[in-house]
Coordinates of C-alpha atoms in Angstrom, one line a residue:
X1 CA -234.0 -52.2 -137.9
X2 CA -232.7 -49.8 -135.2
X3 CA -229.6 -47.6 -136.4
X4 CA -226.2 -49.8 -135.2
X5 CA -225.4 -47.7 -132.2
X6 CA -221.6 -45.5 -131.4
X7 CA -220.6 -47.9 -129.1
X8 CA -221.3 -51.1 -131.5
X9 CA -217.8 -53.0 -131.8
X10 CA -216.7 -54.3 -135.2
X11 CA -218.4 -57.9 -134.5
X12 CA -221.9 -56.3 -134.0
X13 CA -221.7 -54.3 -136.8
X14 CA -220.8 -56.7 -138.8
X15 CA -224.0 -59.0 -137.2
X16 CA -226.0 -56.0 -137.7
X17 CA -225.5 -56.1 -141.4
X18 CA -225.3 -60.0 -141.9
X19 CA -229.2 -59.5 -140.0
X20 CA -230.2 -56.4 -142.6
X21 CA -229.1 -59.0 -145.4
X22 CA -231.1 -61.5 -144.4
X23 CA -234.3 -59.7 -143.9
X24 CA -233.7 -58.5 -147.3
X25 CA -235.2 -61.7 -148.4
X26 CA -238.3 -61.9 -146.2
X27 CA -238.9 -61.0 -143.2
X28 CA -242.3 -63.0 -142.7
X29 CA -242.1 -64.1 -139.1
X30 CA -242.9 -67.5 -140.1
X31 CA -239.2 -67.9 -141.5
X32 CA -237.7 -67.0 -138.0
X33 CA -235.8 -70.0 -137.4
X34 CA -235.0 -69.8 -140.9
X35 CA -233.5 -66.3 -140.8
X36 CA -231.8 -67.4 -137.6
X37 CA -229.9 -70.4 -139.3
X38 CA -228.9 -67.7 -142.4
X39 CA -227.7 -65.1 -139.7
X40 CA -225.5 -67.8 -138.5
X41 CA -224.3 -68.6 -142.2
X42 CA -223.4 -65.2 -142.2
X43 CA -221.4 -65.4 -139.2
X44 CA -219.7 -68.2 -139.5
X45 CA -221.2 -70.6 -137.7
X46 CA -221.7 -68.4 -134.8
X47 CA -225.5 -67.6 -133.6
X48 CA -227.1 -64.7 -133.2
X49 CA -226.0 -63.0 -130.1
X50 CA -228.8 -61.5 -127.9
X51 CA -228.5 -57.8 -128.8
X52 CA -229.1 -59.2 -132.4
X53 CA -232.0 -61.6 -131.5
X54 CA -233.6 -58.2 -129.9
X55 CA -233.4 -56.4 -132.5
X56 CA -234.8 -59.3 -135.1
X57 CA -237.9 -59.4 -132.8
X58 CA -238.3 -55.7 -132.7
X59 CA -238.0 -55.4 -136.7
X60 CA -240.5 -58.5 -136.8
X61 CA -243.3 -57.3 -134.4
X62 CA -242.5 -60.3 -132.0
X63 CA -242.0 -60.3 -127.8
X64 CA -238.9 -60.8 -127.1
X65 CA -239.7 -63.9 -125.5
X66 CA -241.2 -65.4 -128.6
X67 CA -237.8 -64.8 -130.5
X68 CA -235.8 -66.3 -127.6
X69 CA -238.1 -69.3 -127.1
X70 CA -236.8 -69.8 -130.9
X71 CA -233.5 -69.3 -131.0
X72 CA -233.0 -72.1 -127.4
X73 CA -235.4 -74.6 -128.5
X74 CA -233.1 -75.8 -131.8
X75 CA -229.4 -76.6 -131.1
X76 CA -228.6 -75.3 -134.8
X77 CA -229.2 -71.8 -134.5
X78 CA -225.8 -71.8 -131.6
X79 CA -227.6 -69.0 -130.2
X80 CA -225.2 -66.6 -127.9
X81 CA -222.3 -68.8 -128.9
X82 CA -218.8 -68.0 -129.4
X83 CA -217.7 -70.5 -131.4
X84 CA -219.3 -71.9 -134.8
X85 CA -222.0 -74.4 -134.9
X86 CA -220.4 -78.0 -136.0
X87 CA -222.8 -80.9 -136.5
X88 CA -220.0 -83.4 -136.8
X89 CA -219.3 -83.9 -132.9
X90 CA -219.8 -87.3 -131.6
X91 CA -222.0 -88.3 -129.0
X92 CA -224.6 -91.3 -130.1
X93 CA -224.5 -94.2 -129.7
X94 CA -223.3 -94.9 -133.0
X95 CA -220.1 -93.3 -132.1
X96 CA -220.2 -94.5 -128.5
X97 CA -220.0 -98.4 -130.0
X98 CA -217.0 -97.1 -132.9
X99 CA -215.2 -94.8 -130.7
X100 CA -215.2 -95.5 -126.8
X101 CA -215.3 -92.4 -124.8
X102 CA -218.3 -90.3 -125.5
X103 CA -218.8 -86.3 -125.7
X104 CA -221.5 -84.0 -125.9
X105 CA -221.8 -83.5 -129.6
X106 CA -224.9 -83.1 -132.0
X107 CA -223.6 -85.1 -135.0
X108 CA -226.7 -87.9 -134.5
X109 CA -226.2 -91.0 -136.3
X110 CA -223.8 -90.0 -139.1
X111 CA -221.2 -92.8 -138.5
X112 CA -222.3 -94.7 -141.3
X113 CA -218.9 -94.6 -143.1
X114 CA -217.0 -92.2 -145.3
X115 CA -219.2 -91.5 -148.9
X116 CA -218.1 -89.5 -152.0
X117 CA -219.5 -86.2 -152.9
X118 CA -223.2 -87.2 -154.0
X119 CA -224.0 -87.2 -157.8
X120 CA -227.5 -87.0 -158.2
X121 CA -229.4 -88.1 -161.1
X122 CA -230.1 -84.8 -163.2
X123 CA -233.5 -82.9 -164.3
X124 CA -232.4 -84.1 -168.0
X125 CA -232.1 -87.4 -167.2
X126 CA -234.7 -88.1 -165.4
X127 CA -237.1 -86.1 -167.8
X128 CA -235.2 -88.5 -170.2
X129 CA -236.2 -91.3 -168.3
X130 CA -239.6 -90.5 -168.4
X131 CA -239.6 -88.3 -165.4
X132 CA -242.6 -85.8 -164.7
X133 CA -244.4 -87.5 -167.2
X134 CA -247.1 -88.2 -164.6
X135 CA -247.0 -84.5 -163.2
X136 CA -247.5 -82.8 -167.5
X137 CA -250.7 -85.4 -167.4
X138 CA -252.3 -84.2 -164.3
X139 CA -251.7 -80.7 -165.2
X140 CA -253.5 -81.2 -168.8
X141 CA -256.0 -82.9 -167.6
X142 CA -258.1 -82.3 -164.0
X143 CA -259.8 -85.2 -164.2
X144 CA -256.4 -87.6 -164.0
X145 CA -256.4 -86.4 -160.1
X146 CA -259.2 -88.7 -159.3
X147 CA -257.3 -91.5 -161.4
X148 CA -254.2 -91.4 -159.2
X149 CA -256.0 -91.5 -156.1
X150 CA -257.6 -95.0 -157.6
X151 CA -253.6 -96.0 -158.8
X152 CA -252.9 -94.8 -155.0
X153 CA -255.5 -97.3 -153.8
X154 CA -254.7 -99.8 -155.7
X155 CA -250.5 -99.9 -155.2
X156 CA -251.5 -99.9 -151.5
X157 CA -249.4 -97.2 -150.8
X158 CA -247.9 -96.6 -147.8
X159 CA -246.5 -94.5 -144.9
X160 CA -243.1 -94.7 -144.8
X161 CA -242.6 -93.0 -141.3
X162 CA -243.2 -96.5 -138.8
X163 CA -247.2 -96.5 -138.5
X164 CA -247.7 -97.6 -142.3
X165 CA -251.4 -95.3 -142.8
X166 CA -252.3 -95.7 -146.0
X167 CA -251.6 -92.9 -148.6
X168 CA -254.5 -92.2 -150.6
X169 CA -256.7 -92.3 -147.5
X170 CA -254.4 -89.6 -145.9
X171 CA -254.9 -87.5 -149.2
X172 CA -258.4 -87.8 -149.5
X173 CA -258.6 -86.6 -145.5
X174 CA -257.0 -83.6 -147.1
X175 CA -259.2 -82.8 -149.5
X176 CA -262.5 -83.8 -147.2
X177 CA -261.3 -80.5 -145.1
X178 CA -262.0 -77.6 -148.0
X179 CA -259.8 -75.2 -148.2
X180 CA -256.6 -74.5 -150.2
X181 CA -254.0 -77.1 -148.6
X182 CA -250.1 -77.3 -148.2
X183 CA -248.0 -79.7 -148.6
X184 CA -244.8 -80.7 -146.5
X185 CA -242.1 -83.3 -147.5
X186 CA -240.3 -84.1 -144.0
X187 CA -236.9 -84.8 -144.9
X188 CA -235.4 -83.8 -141.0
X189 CA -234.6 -87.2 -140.1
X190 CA -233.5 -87.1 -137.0
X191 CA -233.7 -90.4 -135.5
X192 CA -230.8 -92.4 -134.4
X193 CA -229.0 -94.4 -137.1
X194 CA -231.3 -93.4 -140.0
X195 CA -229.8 -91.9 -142.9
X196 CA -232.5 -93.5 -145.9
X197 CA -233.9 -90.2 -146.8
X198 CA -230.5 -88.8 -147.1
X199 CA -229.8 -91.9 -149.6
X200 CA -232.8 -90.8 -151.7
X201 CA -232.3 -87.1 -151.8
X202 CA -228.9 -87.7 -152.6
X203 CA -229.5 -90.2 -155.7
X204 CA -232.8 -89.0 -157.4
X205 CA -234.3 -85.5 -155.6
X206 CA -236.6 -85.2 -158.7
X207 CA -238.3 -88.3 -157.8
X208 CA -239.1 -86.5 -154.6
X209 CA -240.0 -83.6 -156.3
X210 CA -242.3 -85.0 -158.6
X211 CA -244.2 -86.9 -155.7
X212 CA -244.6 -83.7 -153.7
X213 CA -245.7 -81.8 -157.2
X214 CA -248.1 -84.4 -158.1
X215 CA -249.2 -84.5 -154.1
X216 CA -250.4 -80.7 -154.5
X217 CA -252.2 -80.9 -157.9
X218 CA -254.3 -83.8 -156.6
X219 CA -255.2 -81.6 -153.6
X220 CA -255.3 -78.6 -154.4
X221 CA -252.7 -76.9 -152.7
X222 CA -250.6 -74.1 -153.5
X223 CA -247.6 -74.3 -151.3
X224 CA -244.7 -77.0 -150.9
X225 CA -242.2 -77.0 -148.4
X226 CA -239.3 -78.8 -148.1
X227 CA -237.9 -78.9 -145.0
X228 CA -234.4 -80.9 -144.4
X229 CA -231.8 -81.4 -142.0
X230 CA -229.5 -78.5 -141.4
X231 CA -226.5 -80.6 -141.5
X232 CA -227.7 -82.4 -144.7
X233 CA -225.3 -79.2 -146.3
X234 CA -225.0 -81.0 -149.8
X235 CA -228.4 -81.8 -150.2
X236 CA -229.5 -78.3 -149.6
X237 CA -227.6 -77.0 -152.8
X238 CA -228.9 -80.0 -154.6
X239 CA -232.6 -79.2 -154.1
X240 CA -231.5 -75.7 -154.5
X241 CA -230.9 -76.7 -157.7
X242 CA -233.2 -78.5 -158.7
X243 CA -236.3 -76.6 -157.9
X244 CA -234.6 -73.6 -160.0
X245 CA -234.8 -76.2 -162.9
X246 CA -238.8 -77.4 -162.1
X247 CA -239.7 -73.8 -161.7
X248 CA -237.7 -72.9 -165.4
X249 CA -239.4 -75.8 -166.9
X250 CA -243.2 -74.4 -165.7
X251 CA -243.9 -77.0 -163.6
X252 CA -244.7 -75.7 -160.8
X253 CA -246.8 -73.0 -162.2
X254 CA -249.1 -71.7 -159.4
X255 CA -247.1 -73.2 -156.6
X256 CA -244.9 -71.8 -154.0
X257 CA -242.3 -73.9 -154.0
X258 CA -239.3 -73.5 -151.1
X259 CA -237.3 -74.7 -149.2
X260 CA -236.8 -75.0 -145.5
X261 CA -234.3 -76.2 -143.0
X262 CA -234.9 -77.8 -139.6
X263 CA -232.8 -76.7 -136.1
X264 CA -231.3 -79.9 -135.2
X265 CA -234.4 -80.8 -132.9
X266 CA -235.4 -84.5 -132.6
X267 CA -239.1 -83.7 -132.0
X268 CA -239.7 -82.3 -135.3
X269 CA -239.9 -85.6 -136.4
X270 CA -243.6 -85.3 -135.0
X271 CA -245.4 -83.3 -137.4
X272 CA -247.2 -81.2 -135.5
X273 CA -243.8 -79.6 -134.2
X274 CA -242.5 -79.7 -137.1
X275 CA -245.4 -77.8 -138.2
X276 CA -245.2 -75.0 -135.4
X277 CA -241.1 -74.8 -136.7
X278 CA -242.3 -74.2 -140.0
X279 CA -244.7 -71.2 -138.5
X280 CA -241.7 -69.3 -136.6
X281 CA -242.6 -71.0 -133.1
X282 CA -240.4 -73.6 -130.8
X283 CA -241.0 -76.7 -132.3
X284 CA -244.0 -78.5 -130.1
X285 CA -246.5 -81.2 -130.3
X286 CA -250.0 -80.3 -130.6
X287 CA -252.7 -82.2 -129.0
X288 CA -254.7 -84.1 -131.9
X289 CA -257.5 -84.2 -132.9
X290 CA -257.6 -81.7 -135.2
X291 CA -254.9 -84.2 -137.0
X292 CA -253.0 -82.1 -139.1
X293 CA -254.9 -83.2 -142.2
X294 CA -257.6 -81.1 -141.4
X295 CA -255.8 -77.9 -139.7
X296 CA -252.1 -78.0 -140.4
X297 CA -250.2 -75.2 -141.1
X298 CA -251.4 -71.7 -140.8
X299 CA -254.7 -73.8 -139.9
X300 CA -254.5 -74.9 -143.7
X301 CA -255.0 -79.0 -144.4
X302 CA -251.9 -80.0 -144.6
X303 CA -250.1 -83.5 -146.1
X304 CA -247.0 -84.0 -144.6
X305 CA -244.9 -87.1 -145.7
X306 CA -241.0 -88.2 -145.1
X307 CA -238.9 -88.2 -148.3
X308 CA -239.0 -91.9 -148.7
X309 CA -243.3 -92.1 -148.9
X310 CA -243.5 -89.6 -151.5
X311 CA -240.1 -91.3 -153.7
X312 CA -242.1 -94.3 -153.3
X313 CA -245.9 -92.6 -154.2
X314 CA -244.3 -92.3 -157.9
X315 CA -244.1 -96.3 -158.0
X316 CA -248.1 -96.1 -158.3
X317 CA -247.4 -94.7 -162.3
X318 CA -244.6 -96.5 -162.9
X319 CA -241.9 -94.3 -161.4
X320 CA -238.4 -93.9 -163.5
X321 CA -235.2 -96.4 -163.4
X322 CA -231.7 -95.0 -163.8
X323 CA -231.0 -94.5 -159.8
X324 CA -229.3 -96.6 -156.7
X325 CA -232.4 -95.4 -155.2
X326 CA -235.2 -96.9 -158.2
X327 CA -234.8 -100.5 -156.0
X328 CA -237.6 -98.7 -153.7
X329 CA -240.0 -98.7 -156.5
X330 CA -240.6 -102.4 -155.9
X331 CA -242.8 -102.3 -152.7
X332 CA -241.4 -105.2 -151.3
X333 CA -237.7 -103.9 -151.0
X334 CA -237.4 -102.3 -148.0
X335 CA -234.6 -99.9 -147.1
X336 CA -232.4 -100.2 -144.2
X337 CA -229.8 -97.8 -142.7
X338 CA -227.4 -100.6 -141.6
X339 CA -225.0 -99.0 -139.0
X340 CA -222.5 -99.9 -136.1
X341 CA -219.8 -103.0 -135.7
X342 CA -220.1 -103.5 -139.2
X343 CA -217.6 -103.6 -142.2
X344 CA -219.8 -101.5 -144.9
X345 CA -222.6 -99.6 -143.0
X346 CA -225.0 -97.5 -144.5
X347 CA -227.9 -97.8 -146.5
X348 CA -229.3 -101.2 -147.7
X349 CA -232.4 -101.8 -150.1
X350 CA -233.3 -105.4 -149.6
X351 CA -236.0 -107.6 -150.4
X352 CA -237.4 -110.5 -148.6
X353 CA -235.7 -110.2 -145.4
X354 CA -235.9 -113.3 -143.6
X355 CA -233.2 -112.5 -140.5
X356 CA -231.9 -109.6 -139.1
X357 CA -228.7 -111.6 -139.1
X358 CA -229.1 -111.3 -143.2
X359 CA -228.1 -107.3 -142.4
X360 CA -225.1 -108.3 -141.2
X361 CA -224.1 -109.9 -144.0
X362 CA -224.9 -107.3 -146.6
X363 CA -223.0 -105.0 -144.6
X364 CA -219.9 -106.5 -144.8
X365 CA -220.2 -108.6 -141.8
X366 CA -218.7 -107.7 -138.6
X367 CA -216.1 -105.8 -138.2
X368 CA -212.1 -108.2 -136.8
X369 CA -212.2 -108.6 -133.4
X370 CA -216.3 -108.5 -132.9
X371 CA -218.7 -111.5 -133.0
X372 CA -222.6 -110.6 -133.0
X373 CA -223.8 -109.4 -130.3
X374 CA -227.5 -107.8 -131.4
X375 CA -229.2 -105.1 -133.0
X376 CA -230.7 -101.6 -131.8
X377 CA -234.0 -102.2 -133.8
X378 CA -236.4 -98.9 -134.6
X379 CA -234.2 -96.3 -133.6
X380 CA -233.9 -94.0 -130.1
X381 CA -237.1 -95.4 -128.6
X382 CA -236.7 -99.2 -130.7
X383 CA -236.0 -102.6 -129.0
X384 CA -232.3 -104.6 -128.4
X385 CA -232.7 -108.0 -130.0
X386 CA -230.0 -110.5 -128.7
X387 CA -227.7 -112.2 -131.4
X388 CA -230.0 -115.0 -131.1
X389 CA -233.4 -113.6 -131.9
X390 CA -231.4 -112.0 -134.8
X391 CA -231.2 -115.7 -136.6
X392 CA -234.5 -116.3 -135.6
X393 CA -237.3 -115.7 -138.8
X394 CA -238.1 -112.4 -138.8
X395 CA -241.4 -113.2 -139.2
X396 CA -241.8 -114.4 -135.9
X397 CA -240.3 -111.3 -134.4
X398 CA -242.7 -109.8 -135.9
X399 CA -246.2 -111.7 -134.8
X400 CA -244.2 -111.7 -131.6
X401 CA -244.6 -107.4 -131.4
X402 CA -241.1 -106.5 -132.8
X403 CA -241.2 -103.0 -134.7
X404 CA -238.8 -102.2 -137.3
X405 CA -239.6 -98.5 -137.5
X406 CA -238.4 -96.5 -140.1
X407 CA -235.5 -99.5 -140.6
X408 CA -232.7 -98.2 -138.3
X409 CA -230.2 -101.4 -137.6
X410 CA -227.3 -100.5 -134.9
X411 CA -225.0 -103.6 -134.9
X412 CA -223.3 -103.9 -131.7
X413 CA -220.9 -106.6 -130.5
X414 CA -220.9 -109.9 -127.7
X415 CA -218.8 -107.5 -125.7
X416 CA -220.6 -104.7 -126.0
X417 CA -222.3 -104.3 -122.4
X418 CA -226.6 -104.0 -123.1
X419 CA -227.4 -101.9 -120.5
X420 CA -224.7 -99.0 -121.3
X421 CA -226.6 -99.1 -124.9
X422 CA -229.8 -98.5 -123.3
X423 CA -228.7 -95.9 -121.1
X424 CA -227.5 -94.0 -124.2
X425 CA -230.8 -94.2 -126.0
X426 CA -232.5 -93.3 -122.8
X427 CA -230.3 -90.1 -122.9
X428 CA -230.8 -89.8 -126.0
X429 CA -234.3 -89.3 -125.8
X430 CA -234.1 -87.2 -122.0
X431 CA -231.9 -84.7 -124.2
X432 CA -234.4 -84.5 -127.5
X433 CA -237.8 -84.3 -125.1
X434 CA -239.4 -80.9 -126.2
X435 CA -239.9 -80.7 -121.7
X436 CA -243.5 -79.4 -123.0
X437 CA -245.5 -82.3 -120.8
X438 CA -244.7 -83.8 -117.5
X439 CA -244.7 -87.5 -118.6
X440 CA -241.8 -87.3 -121.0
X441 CA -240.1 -84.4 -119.6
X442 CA -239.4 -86.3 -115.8
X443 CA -240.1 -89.8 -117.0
X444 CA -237.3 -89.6 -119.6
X445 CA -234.8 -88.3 -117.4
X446 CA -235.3 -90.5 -114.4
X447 CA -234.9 -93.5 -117.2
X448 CA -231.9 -92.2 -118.2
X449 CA -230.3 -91.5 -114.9
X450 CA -231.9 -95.2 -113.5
X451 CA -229.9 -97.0 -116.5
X452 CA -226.9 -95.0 -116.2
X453 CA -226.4 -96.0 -112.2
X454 CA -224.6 -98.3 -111.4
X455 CA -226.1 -101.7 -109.5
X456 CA -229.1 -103.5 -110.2
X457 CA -231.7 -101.8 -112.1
X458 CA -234.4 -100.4 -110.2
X459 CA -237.5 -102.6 -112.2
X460 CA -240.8 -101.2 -110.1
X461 CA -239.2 -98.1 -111.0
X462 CA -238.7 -99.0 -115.1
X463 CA -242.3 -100.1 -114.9
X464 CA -244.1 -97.1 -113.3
X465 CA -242.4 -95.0 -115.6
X466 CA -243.2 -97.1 -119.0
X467 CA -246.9 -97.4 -117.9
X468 CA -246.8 -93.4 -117.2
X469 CA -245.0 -92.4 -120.3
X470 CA -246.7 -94.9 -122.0
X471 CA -250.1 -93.3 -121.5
X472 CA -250.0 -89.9 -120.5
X473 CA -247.1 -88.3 -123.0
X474 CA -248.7 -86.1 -124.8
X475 CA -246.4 -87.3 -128.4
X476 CA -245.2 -90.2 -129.3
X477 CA -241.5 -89.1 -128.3
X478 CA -242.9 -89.8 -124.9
X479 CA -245.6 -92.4 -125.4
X480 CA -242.7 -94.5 -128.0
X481 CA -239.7 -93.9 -124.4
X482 CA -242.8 -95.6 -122.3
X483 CA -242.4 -98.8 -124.9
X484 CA -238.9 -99.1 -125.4
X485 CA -238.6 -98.8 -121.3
X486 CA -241.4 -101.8 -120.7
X487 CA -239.3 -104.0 -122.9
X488 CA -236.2 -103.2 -121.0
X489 CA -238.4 -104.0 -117.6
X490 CA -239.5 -107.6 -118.6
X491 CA -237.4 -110.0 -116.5
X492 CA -235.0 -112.0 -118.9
X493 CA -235.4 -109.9 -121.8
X494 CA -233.5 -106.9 -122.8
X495 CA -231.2 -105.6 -120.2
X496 CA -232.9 -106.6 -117.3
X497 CA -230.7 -107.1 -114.4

């Protein structure tokens, strides 16, 4: 780095030398937003000012403009700011439905209730339990690779992310592409109301572990990321931990195992942007094909699954009891993070849901003073089921083209007012557009201004907008905004006027 010039004041000296600290680790440019989160660590909370961000780029061969493209495009790093970073102000609709008034925070869904410290289950006892068991067999033997693709087949295992692709086709996509692969567990979760991975990560990270392990003996690869929420602070030192104690035990010999925090940006949950994070860039949806199978990272086939596909890949071999979270291992439980007017939110493992109303009651039920009003259903981009269709079978939701996503539930009450819930998710999802393509950059904010007016809705206008987003977005951020804003345009459903 440049020498810390005469006139430097006590605070850039001091960022000068958090910066020289950092780089003292690696200073690969693919662990810029990385480095930029640890600079911020170092100060305090506060981000990188823009001498320091200069400087960075200079001692990493990038354009300025590359670093500062960066450091704005993920509200974590709290570039130029003056005060530190918290990820605990409200401003969701989580919050908005709990606590009235609304501000501009970042804190995204968290309002699931207060939770003790986490207690994890440990490497000892899961190895007790029977725990990489299935991981010492694949590395003994090379032919047991092609056996747990079969066991993949067979368990049906699935996507866990909302489209449900099958895992052991994904896999063998992988492996079909040559080359030495990577894998990615997605642990970011950053859609509204979903806090499942959390509940897995938090209970039995080994299980995890052991998945992604497994995943990259099967195919090949050398290199495993995790990458997880910024503000998911407790898990970090828990997979800290743990992956010193896989690495001690020799089971991850030949892998690069590390792990990776995301910026606090929405659209990461699309892989390809999470991808381009992962490589140092703003985090940005690539057109597809190539799918990411084929040429991920660094150009690399890459297998990217969310925490809760790969806990649940270890059900194909039997997986390990001994956890709140071993109720996934039945693939008919399915988890739900339970959320809003109710009495114990949070995360619910339940099998055989036959009514969303059932949620409710497994909650806690609803909260004095509120009687059902509906449910936010899928998340930012999901549908608003009255109180009604709620006690309807859920089965005939379903024929009937209701999504349950990655399981997000927001309970809100009969006085709650529909329309001011959409406009939230609407803003929601105008604030988390990556502004990359036309479609979802204009068409999310026009929804979100259109809801938030006051008067009749404007329905041609809802409709030209769905069928645009709908089709031309290049992600599904934008393509998922052009669904959720059909529904609300359907005279007599959602929030139509």
């Amino acid at each position: 780095m440049p020498p810390v010039p005469e006139t430097a004041t006590p605070a850039d000296t001091a960022e000068w030398a958090a910066i020289a600290t950092v780089l003292a680790r690696g200073d690969d440019r693919g662990r810029l937003l990385e480095i930029l989160l640890e600079v911020r660590d170092a100060k305090g909370g506060i981000g990188i000012s823009q001498a320091g961000l200069l400087a960075l780029a200079e001692r990493l061969r990038l354009f300025p403009s590359e670093a500062y493209e960066v450091a704005t495009a993920f509200p974590a790093v709290n570039y130029a700011a003056t005060t530190p970073y918290a990820a605990d102000g409200c401003g969701d609709l989580v919050c908005g439905l709990l606590h009235g008034a609304l501000g501009a925070g970042v804190c995204r869904n968290r309002c699931d209730g207060p939770r003790p410290e986490p207690v994890p289950r440990s490497f000892a006892a899961y190895r007790a339990a029977g725990g990489y068991g299935q991981l010492g067999r694949i590395m003994a033997d090379p032919g047991a690779a092609a056996q747990m693709l079969e066991r993949l087949s067979v368990h049906q295992a699935v996507g866990r992310a909302g489209v449900g692709f099958p895992v052991a086709e994904k896999w063998r996509q992988v492996i079909a592409a040559g080359g030495t692969p990577v894998v990615i567990v997605n642990g970011d979760e950053g859609e509204l109301a979903i806090f499942k991975d959390r509940f897995i990560l938090e209970n039995d990270p080994h299980g995890v572990i052991e998945a992604a392990l497994v995943a990259a003996r099967v195919i090949g690869a050398d290199q495993v990321f995790l990458y997880v929420r910024d503000d998911y602070v407790p898990i970090h030192a828990i997979l800290r931990q743990a992956l010193m104690e896989v690495a001690g035990a020799g089971l991850a010999e030949g892998l690069a195992l590390e792990l990776r925090r995301s910026g606090g940006a929405f659209i990461c949950g699309e892989e390809t942007a999470l991808i381009a994070s992962l490589e140092g860039r703003p985090a940005r949806p690539v057109e597809r094909p190539p799918f990411p199978t084929a040429c991920g990272y660094l150009g690399r086939p890459t297998l990217l699954h969310n925490v809760e596909t790969f806990y649940r890949v270890t059900a194909a071999w039997g997986g390990t009891l001994g956890s709140p979270a071993s109720a996934l291992l039945d693939p008919e439980v399915r988890l739900f993070s339970v959320s809003g007017r109710v009495c114990a939110p949070g995360p619910k493992p339940m099998r055989g849901l036959l009514r969303l109303a059932d949620l409710v009651e497994i909650a806690g039920g609803m909260q004095d003073g509120h009687a059902l009003g509906g449910m936010v259903i899928g998340g930012s981009a999901g549908a608003l089921v009255s109180a009604a269709d709620c006690y309807r079978p859920l089965a005939d939701l379903l024929d009937e083209g209701l999504r349950l996503g990655t399981g997000g539930a927001i309970v809100f009450g009969a006085t709650d007012e529909p329309r001011a819930i959409a406009a939230r998710m609407a803003a929601y999802l105008a604030r988390e557009s990556c502004g990359q393509c036309g479609p979802c950059r204009i068409g999310t904010a026009h929804a979100s201004r259109a809801l938030a007016a006051p008067g009749p809705l404007d329905q041609h206008l809802l409709e030209d907008l769905a069928a645009v987003m709908g089709e031309a977005s290049l992600c599904a951020l934008g393509r998922n905004a052009g669904r959720f804003l059909g529904r609300l345009s359907i005279p007599g459903r959602g929030v139509s006027a």
